PDB file of N, CA and C in Angstrom:
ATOM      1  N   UNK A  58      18.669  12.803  22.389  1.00  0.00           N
ATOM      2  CA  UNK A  58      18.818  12.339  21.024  1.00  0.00           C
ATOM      3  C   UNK A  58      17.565  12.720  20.235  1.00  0.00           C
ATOM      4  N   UNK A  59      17.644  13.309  19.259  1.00  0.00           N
ATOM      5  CA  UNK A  59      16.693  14.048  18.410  1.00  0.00           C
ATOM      6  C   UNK A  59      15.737  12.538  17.588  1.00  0.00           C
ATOM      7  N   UNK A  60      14.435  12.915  17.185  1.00  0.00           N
ATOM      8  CA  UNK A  60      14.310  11.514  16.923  1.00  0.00           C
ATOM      9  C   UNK A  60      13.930  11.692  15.240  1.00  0.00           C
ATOM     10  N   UNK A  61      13.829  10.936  15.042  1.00  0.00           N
ATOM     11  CA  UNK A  61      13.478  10.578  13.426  1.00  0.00           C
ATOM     12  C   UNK A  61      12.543  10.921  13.000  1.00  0.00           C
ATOM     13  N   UNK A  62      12.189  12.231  11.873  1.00  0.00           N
ATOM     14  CA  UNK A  62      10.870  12.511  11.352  1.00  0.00           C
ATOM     15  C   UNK A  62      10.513  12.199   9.948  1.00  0.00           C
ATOM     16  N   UNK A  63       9.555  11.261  10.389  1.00  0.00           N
ATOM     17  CA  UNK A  63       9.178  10.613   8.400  1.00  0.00           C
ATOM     18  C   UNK A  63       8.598  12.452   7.857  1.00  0.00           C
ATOM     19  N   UNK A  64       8.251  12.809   7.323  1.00  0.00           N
ATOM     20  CA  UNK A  64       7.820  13.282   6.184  1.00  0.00           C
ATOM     21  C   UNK A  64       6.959  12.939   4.941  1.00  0.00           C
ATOM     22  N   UNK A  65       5.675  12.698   4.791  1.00  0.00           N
ATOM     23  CA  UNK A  65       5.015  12.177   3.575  1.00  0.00           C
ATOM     24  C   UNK A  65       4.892  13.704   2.594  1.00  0.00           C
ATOM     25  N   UNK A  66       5.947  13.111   1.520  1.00  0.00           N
ATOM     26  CA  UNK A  66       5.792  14.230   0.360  1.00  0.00           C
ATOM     27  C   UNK A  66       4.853  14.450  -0.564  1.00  0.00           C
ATOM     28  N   UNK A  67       4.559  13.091  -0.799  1.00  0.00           N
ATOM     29  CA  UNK A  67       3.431  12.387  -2.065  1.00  0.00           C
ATOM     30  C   UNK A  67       2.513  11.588  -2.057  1.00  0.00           C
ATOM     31  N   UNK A  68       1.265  11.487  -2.044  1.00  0.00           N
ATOM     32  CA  UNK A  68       0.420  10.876  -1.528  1.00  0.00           C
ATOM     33  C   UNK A  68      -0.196  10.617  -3.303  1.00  0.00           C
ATOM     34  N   UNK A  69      -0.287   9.452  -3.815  1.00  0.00           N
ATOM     35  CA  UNK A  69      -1.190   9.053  -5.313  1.00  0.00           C
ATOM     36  C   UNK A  69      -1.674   7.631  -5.516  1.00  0.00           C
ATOM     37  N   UNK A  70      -2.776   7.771  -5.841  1.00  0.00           N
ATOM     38  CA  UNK A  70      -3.414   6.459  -6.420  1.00  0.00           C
ATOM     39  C   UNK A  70      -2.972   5.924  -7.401  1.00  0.00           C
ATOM     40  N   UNK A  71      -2.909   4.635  -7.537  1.00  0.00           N
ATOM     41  CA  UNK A  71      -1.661   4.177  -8.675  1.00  0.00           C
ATOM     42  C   UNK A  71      -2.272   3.064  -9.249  1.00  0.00           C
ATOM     43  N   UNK A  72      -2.705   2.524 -10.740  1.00  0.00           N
ATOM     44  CA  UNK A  72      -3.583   1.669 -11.189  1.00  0.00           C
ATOM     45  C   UNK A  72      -2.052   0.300 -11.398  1.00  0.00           C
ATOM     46  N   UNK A  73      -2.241  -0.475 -11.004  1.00  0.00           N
ATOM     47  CA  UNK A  73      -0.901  -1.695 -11.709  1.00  0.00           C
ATOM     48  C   UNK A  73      -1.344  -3.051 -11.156  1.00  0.00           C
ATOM     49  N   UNK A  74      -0.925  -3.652 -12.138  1.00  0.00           N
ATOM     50  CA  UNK A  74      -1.053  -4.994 -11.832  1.00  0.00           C
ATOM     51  C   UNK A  74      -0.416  -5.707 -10.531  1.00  0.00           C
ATOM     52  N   UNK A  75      -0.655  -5.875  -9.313  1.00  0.00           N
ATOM     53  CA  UNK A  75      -0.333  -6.461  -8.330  1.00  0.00           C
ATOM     54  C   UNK A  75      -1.286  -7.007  -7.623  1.00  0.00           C
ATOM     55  N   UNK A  76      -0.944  -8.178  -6.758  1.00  0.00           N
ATOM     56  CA  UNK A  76      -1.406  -9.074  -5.239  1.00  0.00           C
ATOM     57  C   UNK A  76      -2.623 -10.153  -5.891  1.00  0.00           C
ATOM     58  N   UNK A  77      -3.384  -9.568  -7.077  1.00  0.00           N
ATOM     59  CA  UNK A  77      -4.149 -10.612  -7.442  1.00  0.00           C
ATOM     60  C   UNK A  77      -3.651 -11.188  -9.425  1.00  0.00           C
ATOM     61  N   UNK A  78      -3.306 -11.808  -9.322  1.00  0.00           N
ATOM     62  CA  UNK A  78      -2.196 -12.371 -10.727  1.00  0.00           C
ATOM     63  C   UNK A  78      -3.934 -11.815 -11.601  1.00  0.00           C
ATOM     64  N   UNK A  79      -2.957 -11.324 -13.185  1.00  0.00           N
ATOM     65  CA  UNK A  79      -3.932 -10.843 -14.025  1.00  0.00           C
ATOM     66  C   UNK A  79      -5.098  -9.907 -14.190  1.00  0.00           C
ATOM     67  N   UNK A  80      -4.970  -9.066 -13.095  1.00  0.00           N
ATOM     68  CA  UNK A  80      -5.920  -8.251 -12.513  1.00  0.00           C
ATOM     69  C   UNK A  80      -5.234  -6.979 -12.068  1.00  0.00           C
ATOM     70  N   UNK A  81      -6.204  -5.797 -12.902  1.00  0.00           N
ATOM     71  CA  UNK A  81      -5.337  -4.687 -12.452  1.00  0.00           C
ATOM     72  C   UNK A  81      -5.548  -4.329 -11.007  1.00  0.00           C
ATOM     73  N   UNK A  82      -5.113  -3.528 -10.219  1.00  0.00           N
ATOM     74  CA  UNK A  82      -5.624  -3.352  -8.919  1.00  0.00           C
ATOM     75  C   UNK A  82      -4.855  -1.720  -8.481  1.00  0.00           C
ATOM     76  N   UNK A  83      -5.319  -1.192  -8.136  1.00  0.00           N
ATOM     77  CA  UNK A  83      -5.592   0.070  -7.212  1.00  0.00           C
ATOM     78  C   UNK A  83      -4.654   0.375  -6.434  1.00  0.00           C
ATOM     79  N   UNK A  84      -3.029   0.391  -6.157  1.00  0.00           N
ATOM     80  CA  UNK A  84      -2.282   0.578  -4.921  1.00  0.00           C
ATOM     81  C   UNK A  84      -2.543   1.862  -4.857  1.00  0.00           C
ATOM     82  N   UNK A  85      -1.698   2.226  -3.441  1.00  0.00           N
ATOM     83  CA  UNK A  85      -1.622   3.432  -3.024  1.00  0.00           C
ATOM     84  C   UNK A  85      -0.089   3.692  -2.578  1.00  0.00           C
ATOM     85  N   UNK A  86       0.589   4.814  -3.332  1.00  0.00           N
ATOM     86  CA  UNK A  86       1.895   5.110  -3.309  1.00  0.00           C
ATOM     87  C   UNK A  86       2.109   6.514  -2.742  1.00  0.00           C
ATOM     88  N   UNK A  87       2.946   6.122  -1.629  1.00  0.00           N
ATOM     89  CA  UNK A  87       3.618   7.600  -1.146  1.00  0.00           C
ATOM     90  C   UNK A  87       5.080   7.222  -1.509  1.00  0.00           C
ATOM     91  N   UNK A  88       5.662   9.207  -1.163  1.00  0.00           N
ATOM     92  CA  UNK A  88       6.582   9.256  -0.976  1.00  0.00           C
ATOM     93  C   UNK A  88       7.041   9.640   0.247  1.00  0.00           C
ATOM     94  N   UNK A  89       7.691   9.205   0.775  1.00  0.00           N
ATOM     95  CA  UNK A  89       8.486   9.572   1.975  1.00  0.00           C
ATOM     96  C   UNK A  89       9.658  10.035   2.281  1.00  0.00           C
ATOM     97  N   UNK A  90       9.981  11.168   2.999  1.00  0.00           N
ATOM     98  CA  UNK A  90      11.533  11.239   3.439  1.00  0.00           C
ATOM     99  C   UNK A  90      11.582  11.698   5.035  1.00  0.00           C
ATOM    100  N   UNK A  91      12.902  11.076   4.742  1.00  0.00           N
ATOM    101  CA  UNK A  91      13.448  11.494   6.676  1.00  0.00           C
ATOM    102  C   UNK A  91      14.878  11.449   6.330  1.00  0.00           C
ATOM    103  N   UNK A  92      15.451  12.608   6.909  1.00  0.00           N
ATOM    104  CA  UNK A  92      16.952  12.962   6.767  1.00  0.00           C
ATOM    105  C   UNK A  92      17.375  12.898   5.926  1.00  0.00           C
ATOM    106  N   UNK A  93      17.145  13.370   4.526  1.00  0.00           N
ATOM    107  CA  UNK A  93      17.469  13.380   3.596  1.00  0.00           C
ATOM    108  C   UNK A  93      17.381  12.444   2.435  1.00  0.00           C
ATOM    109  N   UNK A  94      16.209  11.346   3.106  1.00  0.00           N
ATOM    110  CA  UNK A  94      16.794   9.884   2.304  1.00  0.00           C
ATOM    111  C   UNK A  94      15.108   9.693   1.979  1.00  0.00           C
ATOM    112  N   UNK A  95      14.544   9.748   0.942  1.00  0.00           N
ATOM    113  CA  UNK A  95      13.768   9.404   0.148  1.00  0.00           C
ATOM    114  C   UNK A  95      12.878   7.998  -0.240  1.00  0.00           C
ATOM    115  N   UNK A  96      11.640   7.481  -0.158  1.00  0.00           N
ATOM    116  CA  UNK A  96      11.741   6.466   0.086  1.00  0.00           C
ATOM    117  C   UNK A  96      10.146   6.319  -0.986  1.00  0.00           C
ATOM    118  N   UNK A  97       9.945   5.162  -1.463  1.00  0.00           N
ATOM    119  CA  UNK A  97       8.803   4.787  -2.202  1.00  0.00           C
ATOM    120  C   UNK A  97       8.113   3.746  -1.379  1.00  0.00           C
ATOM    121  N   UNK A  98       6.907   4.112  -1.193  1.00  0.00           N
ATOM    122  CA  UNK A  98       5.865   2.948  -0.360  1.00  0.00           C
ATOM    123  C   UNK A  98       4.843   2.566  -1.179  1.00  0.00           C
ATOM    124  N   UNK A  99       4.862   1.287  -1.446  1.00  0.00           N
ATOM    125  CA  UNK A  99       3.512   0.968  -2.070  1.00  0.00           C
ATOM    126  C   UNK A  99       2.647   0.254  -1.209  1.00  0.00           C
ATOM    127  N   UNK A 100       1.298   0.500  -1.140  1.00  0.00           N
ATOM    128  CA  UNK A 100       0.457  -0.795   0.073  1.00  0.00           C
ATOM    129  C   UNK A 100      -0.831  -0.450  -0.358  1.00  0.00           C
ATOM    130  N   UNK A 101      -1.867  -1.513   0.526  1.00  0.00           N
ATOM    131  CA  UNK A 101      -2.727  -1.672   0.024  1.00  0.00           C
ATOM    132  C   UNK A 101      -3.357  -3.175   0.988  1.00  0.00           C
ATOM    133  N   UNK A 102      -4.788  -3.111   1.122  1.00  0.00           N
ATOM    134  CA  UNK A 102      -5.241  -3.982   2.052  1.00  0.00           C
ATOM    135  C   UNK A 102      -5.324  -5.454   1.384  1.00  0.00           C
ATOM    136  N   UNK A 103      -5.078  -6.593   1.843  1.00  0.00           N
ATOM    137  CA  UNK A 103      -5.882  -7.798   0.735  1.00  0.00           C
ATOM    138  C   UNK A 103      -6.652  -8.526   1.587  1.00  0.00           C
ATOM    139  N   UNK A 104      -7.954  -8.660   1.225  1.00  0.00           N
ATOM    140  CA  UNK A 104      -8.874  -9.645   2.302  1.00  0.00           C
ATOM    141  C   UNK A 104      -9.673 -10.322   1.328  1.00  0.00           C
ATOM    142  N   UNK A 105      -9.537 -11.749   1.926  1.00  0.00           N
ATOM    143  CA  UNK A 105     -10.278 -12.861   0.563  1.00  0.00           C
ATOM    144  C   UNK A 105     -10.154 -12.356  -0.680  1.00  0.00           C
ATOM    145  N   UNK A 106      -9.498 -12.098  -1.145  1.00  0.00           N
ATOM    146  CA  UNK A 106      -9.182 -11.947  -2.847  1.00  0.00           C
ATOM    147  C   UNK A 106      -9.627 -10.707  -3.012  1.00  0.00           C
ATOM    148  N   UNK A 107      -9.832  -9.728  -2.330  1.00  0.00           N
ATOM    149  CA  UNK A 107     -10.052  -8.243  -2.656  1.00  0.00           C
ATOM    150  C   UNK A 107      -8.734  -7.488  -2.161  1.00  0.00           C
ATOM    151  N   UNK A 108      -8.370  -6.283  -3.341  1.00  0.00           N
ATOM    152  CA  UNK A 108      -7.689  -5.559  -2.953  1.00  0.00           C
ATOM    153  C   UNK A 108      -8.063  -3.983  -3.233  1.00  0.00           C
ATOM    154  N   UNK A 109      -7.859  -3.595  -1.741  1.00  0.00           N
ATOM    155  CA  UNK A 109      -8.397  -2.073  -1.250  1.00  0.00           C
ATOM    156  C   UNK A 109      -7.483  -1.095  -1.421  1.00  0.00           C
ATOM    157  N   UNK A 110      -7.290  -0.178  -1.498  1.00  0.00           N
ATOM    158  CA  UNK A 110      -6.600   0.713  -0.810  1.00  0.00           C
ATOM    159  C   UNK A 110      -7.312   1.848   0.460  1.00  0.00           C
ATOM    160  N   UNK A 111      -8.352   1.855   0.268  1.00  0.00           N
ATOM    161  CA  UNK A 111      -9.055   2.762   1.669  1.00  0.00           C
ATOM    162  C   UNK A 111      -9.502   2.050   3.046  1.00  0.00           C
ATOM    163  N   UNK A 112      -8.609   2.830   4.077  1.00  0.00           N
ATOM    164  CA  UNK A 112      -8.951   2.345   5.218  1.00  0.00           C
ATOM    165  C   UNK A 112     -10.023   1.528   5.870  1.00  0.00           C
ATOM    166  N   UNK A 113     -11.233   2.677   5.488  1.00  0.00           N
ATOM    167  CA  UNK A 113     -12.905   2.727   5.602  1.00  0.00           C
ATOM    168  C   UNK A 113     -13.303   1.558   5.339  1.00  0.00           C
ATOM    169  N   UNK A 114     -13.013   1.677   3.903  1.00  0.00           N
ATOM    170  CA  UNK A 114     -13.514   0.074   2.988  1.00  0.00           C
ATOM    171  C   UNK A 114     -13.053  -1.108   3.594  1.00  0.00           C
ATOM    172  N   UNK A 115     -11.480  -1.070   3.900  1.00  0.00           N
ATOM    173  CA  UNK A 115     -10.952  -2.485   4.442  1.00  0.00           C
ATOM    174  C   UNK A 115     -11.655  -2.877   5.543  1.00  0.00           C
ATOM    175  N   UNK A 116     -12.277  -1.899   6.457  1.00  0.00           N
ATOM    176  CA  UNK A 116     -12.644  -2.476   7.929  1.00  0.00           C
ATOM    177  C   UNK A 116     -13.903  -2.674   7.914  1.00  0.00           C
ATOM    178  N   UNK A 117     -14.626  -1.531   6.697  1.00  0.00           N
ATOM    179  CA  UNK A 117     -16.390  -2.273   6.122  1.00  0.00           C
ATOM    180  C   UNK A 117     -16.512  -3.699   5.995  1.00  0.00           C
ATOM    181  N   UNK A 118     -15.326  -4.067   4.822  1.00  0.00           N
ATOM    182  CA  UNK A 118     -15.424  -5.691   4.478  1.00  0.00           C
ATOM    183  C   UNK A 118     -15.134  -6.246   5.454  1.00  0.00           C
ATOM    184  N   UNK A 119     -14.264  -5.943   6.311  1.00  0.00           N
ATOM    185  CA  UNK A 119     -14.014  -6.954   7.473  1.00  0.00           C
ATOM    186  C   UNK A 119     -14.474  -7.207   8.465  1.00  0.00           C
ATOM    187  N   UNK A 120     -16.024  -6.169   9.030  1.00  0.00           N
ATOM    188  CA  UNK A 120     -17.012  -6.295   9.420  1.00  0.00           C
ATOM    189  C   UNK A 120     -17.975  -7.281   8.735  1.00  0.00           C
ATOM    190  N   UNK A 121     -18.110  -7.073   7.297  1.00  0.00           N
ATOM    191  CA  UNK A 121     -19.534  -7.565   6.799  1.00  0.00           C
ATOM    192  C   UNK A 121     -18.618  -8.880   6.662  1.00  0.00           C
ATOM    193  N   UNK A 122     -17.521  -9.460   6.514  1.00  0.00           N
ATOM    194  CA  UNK A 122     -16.946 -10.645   6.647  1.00  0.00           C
ATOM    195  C   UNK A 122     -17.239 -11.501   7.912  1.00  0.00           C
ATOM    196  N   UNK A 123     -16.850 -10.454   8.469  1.00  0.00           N
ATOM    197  CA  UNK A 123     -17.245 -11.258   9.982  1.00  0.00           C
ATOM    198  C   UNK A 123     -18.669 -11.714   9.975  1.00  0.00           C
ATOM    199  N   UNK A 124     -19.194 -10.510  10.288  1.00  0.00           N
ATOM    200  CA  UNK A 124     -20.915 -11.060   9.987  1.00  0.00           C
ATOM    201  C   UNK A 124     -21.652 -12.122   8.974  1.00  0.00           C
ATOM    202  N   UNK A 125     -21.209 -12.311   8.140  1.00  0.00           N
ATOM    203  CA  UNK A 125     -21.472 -12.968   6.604  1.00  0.00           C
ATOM    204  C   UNK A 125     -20.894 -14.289   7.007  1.00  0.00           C
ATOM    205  N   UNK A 126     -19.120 -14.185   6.641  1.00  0.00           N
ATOM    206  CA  UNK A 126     -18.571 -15.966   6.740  1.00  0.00           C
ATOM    207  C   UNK A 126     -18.310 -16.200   8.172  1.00  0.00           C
ATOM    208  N   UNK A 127     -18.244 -15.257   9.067  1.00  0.00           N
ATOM    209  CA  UNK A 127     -17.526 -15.727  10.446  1.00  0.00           C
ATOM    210  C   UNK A 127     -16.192 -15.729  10.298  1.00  0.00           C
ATOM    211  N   UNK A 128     -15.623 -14.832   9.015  1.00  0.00           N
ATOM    212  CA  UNK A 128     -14.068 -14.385   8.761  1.00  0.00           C
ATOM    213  C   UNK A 128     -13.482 -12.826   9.361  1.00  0.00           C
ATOM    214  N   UNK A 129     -12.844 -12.691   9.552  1.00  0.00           N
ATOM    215  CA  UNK A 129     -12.006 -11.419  10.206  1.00  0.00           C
ATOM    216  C   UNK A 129     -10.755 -11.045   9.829  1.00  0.00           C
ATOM    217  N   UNK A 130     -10.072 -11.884   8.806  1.00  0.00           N
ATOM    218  CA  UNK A 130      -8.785 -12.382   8.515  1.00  0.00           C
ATOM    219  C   UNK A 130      -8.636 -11.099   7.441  1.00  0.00           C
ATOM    220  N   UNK A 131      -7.230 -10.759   7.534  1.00  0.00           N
ATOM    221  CA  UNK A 131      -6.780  -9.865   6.097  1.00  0.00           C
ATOM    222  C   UNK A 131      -5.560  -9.345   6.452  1.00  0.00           C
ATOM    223  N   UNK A 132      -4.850  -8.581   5.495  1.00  0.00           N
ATOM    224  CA  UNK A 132      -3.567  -8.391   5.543  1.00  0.00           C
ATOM    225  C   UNK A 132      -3.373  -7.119   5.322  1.00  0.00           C
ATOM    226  N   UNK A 133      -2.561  -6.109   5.975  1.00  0.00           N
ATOM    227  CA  UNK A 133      -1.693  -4.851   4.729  1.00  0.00           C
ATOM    228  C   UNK A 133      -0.413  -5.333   4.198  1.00  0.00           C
ATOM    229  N   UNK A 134      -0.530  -4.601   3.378  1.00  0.00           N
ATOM    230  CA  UNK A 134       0.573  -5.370   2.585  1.00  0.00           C
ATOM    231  C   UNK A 134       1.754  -3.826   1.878  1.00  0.00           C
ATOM    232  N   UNK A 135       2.929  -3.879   2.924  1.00  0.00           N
ATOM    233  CA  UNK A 135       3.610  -2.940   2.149  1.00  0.00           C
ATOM    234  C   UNK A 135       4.755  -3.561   1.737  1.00  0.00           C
ATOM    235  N   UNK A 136       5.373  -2.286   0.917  1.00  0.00           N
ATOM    236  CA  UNK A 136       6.293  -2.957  -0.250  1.00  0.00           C
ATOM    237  C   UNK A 136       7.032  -1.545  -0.236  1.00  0.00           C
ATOM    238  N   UNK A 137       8.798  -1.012   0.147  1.00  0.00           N
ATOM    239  CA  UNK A 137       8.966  -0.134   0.084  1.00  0.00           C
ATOM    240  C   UNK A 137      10.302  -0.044  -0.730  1.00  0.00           C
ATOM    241  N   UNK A 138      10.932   0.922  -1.430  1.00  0.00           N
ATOM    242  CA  UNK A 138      11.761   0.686  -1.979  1.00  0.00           C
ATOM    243  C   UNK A 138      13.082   2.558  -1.980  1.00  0.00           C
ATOM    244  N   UNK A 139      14.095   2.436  -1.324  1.00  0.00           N
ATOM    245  CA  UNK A 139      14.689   3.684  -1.760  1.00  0.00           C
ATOM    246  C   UNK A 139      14.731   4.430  -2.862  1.00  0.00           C
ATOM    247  N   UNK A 140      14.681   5.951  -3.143  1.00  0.00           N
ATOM    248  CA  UNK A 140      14.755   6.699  -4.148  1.00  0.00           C
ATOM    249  C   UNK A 140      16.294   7.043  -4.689  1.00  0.00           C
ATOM    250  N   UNK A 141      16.890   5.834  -5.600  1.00  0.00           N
ATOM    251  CA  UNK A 141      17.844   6.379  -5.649  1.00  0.00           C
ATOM    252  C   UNK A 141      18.700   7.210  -7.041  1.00  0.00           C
ATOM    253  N   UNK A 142      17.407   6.904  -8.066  1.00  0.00           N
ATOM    254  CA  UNK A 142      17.506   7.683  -9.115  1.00  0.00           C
ATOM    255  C   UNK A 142      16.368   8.820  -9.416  1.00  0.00           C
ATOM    256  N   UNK A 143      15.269   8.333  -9.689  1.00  0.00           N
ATOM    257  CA  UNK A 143      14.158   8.807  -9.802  1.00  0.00           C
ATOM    258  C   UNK A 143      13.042   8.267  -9.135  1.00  0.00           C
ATOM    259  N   UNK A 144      11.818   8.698  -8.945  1.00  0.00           N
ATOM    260  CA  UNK A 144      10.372   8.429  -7.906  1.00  0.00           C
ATOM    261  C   UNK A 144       9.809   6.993  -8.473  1.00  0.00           C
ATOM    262  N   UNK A 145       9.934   7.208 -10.055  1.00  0.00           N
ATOM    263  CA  UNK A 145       9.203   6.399 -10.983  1.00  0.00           C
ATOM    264  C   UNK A 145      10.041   5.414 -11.356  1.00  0.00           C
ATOM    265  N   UNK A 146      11.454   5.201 -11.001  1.00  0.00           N
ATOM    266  CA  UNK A 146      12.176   4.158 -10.895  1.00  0.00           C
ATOM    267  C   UNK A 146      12.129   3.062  -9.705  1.00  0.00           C
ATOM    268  N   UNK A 147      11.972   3.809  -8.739  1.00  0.00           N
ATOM    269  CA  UNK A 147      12.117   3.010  -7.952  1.00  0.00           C
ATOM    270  C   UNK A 147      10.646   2.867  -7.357  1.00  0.00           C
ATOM    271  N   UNK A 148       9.375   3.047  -8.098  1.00  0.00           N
ATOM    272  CA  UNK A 148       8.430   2.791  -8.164  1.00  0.00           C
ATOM    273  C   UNK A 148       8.181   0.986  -8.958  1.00  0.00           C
ATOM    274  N   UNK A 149       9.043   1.263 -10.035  1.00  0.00           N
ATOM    275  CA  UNK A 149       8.700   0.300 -11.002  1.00  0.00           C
ATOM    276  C   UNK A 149      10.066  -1.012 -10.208  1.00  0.00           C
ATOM    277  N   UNK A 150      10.917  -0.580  -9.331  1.00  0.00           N
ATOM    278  CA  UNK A 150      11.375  -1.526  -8.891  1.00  0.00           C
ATOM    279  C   UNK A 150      10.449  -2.308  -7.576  1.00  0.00           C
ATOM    280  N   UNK A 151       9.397  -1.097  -7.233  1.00  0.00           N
ATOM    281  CA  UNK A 151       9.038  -2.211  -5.793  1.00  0.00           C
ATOM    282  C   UNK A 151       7.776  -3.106  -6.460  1.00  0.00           C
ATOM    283  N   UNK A 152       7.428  -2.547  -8.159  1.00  0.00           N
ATOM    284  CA  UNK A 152       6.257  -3.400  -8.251  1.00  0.00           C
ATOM    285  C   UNK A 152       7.134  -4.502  -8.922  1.00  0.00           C
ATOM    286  N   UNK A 153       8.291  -4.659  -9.495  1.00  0.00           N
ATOM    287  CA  UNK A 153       8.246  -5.820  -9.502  1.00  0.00           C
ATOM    288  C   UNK A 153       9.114  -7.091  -8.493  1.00  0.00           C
ATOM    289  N   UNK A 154       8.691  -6.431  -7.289  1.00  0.00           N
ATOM    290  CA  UNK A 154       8.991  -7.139  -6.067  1.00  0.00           C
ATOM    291  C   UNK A 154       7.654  -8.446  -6.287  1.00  0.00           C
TER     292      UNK A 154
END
């Protein structure tokens, strides 16, 4: 049985209001496909009220967290949504998930 190959088409930094209310914040949006079927990912790290999008950074803070409060705690946070009209549609449907 042949297996399933994601595909990342689109890789962009995306400025919108999400994860911290009233505050713009930084996601990071791909596009994806596998077998024909198209897909919108939005994500992005949240640790104590910061939101990241770079790997590097998330595991910096979560070092100097550790060290600092004796915290380690944080989340990724994805949010994905099918392409079934346009990229930027179903962009604007997963942010207002």
């Amino acid at each position: 049985m042949p297996s399933r190959i994601i595909e990342t088409v689109e890789i962009v930094l995306r400025t919108s209001f999400v994860a911290v209310p009233g505050r713009a914040s930084q996601v990071k949006r791909l596009v994806i496909e596998r077998e024909m079927q198209r897909d919108v990912v939005l994500y992005w790290y949240h640790d104590r009220g910061r939101v990241v999008t770079s790997e590097y950074a998330a595991k910096a803070y979560l070092i100097w967290d550790g060290l600092k409060w004796n915290r380690t705690d944080g989340a990724l946070v994805r949010i994905s949504a099918p392409v079934t009209t346009t990229v930027e549609a179903a962009t604007d449907r997963a942010l207002r998930f």
